[in-house]
PDB file of C-alpha atoms in Angstrom:
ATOM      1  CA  UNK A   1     -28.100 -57.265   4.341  1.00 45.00           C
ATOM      2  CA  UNK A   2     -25.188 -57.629   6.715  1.00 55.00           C
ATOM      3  CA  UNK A   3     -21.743 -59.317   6.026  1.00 59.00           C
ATOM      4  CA  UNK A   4     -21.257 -62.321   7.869  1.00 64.00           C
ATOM      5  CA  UNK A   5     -18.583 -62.025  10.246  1.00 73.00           C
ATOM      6  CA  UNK A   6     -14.991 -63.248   9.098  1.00 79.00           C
ATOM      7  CA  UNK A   7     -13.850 -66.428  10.858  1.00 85.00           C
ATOM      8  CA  UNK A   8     -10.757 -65.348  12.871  1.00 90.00           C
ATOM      9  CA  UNK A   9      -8.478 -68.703  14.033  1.00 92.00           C
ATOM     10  CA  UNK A  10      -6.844 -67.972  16.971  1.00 95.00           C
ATOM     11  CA  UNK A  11      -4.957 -69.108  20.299  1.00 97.00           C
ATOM     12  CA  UNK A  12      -4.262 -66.877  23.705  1.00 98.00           C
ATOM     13  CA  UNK A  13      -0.546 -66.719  23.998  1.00 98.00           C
ATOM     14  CA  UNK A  14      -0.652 -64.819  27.317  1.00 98.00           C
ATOM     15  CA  UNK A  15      -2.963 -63.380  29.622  1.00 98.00           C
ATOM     16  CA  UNK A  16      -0.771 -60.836  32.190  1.00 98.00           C
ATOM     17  CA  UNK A  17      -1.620 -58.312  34.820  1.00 98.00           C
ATOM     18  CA  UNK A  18       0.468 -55.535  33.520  1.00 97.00           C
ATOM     19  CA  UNK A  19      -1.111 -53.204  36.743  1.00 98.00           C
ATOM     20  CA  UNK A  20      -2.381 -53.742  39.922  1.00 97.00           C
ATOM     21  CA  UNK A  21      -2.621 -51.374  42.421  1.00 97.00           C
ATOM     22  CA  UNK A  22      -5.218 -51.516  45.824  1.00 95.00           C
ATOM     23  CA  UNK A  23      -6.588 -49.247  47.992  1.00 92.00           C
ATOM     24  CA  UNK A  24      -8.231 -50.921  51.028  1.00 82.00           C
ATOM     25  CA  UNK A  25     -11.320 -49.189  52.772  1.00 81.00           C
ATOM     26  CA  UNK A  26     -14.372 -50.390  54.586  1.00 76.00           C
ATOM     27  CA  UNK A  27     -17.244 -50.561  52.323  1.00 76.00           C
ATOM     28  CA  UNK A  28     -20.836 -50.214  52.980  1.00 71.00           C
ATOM     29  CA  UNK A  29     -23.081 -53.088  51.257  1.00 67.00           C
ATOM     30  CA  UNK A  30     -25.273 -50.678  49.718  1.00 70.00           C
ATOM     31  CA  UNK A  31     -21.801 -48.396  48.609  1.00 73.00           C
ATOM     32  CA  UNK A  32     -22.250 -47.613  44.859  1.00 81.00           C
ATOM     33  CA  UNK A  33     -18.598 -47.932  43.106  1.00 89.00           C
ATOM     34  CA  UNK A  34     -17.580 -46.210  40.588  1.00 93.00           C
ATOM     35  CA  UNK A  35     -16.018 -47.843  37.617  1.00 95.00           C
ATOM     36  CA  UNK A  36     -14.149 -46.865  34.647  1.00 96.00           C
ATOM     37  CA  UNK A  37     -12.879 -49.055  31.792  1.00 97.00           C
ATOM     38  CA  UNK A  38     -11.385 -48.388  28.603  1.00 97.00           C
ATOM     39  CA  UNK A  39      -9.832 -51.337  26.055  1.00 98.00           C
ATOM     40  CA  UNK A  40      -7.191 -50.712  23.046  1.00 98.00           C
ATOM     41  CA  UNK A  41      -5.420 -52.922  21.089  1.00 98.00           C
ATOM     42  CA  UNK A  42      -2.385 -52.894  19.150  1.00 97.00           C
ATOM     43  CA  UNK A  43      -1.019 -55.572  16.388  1.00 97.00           C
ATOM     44  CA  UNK A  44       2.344 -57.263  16.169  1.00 96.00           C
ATOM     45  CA  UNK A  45       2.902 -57.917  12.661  1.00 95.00           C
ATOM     46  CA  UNK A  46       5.844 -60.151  12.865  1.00 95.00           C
ATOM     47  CA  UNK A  47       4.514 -62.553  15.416  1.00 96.00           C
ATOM     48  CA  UNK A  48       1.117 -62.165  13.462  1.00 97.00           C
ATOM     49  CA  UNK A  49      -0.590 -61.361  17.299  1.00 97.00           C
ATOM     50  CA  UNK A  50      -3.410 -58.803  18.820  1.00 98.00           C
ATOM     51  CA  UNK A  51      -3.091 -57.585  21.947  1.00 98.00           C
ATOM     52  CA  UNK A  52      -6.069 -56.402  24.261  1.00 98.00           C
ATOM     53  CA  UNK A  53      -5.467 -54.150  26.845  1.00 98.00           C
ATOM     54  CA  UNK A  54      -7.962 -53.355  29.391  1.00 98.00           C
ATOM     55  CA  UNK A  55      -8.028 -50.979  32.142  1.00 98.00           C
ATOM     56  CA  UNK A  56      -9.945 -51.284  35.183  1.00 98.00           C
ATOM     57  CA  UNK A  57     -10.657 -48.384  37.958  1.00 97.00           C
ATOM     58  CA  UNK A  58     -12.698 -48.974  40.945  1.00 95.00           C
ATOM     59  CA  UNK A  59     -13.054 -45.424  42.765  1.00 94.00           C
ATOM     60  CA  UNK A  60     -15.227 -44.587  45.913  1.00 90.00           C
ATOM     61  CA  UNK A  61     -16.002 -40.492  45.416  1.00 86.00           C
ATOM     62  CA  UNK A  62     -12.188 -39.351  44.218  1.00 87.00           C
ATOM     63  CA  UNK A  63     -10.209 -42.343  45.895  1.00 89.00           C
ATOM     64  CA  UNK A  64      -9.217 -44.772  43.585  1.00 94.00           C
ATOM     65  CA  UNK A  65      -9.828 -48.022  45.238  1.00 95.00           C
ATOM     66  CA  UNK A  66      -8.884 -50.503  42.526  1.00 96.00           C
ATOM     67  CA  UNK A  67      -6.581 -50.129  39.484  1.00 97.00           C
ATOM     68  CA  UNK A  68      -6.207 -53.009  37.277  1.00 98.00           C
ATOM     69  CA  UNK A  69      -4.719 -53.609  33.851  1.00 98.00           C
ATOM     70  CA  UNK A  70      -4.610 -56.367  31.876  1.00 98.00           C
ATOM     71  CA  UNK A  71      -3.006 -57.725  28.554  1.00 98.00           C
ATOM     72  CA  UNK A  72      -4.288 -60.724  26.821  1.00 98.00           C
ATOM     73  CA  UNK A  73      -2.676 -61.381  23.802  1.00 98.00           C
ATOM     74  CA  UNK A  74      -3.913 -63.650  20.872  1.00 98.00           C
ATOM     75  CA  UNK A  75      -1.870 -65.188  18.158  1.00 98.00           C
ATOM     76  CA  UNK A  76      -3.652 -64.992  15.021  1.00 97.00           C
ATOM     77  CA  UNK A  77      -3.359 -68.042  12.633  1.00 96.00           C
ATOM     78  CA  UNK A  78      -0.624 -66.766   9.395  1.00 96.00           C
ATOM     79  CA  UNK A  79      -3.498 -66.795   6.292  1.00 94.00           C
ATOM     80  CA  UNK A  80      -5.730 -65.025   8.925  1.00 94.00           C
ATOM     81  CA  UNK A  81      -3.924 -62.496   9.988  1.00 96.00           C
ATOM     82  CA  UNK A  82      -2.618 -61.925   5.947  1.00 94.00           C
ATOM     83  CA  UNK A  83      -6.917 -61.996   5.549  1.00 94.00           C
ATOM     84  CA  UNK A  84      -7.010 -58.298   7.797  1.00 94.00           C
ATOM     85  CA  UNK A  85      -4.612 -56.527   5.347  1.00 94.00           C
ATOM     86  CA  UNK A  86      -6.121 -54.489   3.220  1.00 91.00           C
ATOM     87  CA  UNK A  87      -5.149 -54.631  -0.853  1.00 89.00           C
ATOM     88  CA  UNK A  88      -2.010 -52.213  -0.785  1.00 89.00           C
ATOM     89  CA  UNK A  89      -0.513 -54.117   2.565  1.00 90.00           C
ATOM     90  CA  UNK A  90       0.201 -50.707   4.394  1.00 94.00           C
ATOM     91  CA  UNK A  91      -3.210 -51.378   6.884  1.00 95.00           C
ATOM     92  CA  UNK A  92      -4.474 -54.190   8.837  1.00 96.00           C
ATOM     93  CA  UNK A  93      -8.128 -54.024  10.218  1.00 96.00           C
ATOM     94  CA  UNK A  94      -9.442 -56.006  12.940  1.00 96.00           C
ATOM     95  CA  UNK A  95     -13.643 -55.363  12.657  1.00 95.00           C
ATOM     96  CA  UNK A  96     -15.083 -54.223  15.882  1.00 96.00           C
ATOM     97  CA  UNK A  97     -17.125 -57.572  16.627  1.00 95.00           C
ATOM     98  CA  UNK A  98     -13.564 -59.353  16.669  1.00 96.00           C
ATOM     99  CA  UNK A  99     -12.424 -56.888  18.797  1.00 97.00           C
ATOM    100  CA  UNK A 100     -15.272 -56.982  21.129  1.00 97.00           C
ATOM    101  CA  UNK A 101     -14.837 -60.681  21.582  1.00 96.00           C
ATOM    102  CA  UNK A 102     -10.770 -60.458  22.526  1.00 97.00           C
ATOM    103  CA  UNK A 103     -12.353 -57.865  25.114  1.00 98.00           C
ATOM    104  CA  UNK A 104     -14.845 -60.326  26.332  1.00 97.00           C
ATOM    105  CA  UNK A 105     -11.832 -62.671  27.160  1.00 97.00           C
ATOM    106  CA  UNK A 106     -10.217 -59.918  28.868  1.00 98.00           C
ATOM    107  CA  UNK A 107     -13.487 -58.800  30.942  1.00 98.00           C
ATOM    108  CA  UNK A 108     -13.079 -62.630  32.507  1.00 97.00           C
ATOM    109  CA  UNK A 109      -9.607 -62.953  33.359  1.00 98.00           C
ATOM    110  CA  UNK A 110     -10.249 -59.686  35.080  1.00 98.00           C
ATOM    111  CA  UNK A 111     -12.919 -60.374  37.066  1.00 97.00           C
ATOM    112  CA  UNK A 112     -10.607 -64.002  37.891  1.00 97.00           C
ATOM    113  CA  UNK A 113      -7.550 -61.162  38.575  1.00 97.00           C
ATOM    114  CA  UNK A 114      -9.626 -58.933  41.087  1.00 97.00           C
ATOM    115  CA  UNK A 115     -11.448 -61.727  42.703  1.00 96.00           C
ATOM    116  CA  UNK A 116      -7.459 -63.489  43.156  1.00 96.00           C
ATOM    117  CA  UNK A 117      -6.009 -60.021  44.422  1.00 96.00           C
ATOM    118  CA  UNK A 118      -8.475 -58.779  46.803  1.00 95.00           C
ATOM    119  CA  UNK A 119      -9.258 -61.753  48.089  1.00 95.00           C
ATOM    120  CA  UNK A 120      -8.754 -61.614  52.069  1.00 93.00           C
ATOM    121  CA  UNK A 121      -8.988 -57.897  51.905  1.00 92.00           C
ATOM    122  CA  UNK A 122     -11.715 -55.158  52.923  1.00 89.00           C
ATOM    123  CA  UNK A 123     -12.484 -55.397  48.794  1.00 91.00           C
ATOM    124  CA  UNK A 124     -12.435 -58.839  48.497  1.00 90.00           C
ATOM    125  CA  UNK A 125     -16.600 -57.966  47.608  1.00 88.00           C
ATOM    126  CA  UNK A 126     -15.821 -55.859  44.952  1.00 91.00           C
ATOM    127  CA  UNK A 127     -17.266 -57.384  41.635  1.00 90.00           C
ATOM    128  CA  UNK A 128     -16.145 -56.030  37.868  1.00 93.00           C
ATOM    129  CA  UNK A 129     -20.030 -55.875  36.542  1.00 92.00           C
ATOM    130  CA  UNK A 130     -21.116 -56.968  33.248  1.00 94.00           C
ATOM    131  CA  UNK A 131     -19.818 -54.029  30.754  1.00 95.00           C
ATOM    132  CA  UNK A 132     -21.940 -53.626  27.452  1.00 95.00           C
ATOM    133  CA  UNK A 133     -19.338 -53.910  24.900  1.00 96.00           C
ATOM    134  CA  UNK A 134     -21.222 -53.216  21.726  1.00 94.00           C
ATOM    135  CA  UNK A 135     -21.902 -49.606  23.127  1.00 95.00           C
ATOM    136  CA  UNK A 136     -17.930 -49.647  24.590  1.00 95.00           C
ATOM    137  CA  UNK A 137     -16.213 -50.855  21.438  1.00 97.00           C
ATOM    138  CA  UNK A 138     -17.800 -49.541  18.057  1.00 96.00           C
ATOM    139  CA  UNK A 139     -15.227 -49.358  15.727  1.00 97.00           C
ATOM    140  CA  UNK A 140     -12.925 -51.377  13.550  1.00 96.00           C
ATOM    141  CA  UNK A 141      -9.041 -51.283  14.884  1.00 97.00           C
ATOM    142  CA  UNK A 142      -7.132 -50.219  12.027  1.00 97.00           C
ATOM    143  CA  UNK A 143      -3.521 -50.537  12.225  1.00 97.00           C
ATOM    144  CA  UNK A 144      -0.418 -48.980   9.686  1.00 95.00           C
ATOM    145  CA  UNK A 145       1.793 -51.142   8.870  1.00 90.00           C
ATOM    146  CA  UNK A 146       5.380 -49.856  10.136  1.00 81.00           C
ATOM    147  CA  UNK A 147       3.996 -47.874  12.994  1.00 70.00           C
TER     148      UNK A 147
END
């Protein structure tokens, strides 16, 4: 039988586009985009705070049409945060479904960031599309303390 997942209190501190860059073309209706995405995250342990960043690439064939990252960053409430550490203090895990829901956040803001920065442009169409994030994010983020 499966663990239930650990309650995680937390707040977003900041959402930021740390990247944007554009490419305007024409685009067909029926154009297929490609699209590449990749998430990590890193801890903070003195502010007690995970940060999510995502990164975003629209391409059309080798052009690179769309390039978009974004850091959301959530403050995790003290006992929490002291909850990820494991026994010896030197590692602090943050389980994959946690980690999968900070991207979820991030997957929205982006799709709010693209639809703000294209809008009025010949990409202004261009749609981030759901992204399965149980087959993109499998694994606990384990972090060493000091590093």
């Amino acid at each position: 039988m499966a663990q239930p997942e650990k309650i995680i209190a937390y707040r977003i501190v900041q959402v930021a586009v740390e990247n944007f860059k554009m490419q305007p073309q024409q685009l067909n209706e029926k154009e297929e985009l490609g699209i590449n995405t990749s998430f990590s995250f890193q801890a903070n342990f003195d502010l007690k705070c995970i940060r999510c960043l995502s990164s975003y690439v629209f391409t059309k064939g080798e052009n690179k049409l769309i390039e978009l990252t974004l850091s959301c960053v959530f403050s995790i409430e003290p006992s929490t945060f002291e909850s990820l550490y494991d026994e010896s203090k030197t590692h602090l895990t943050v389980e994959a479904y946690f980690c999968r829901y900070m991207a979820t956040i991030a997957v929205g803001a982006a799709r709010g960031a693209i639809a703000a920065k294209t809008q009025g442009s010949s990409l202004e169409a261009v749609v981030l599309p759901p992204i399965n994030l149980m087959e993109t994010i499998k694994k606990d983020s384990v972090f060493t303390v000091g590093q």
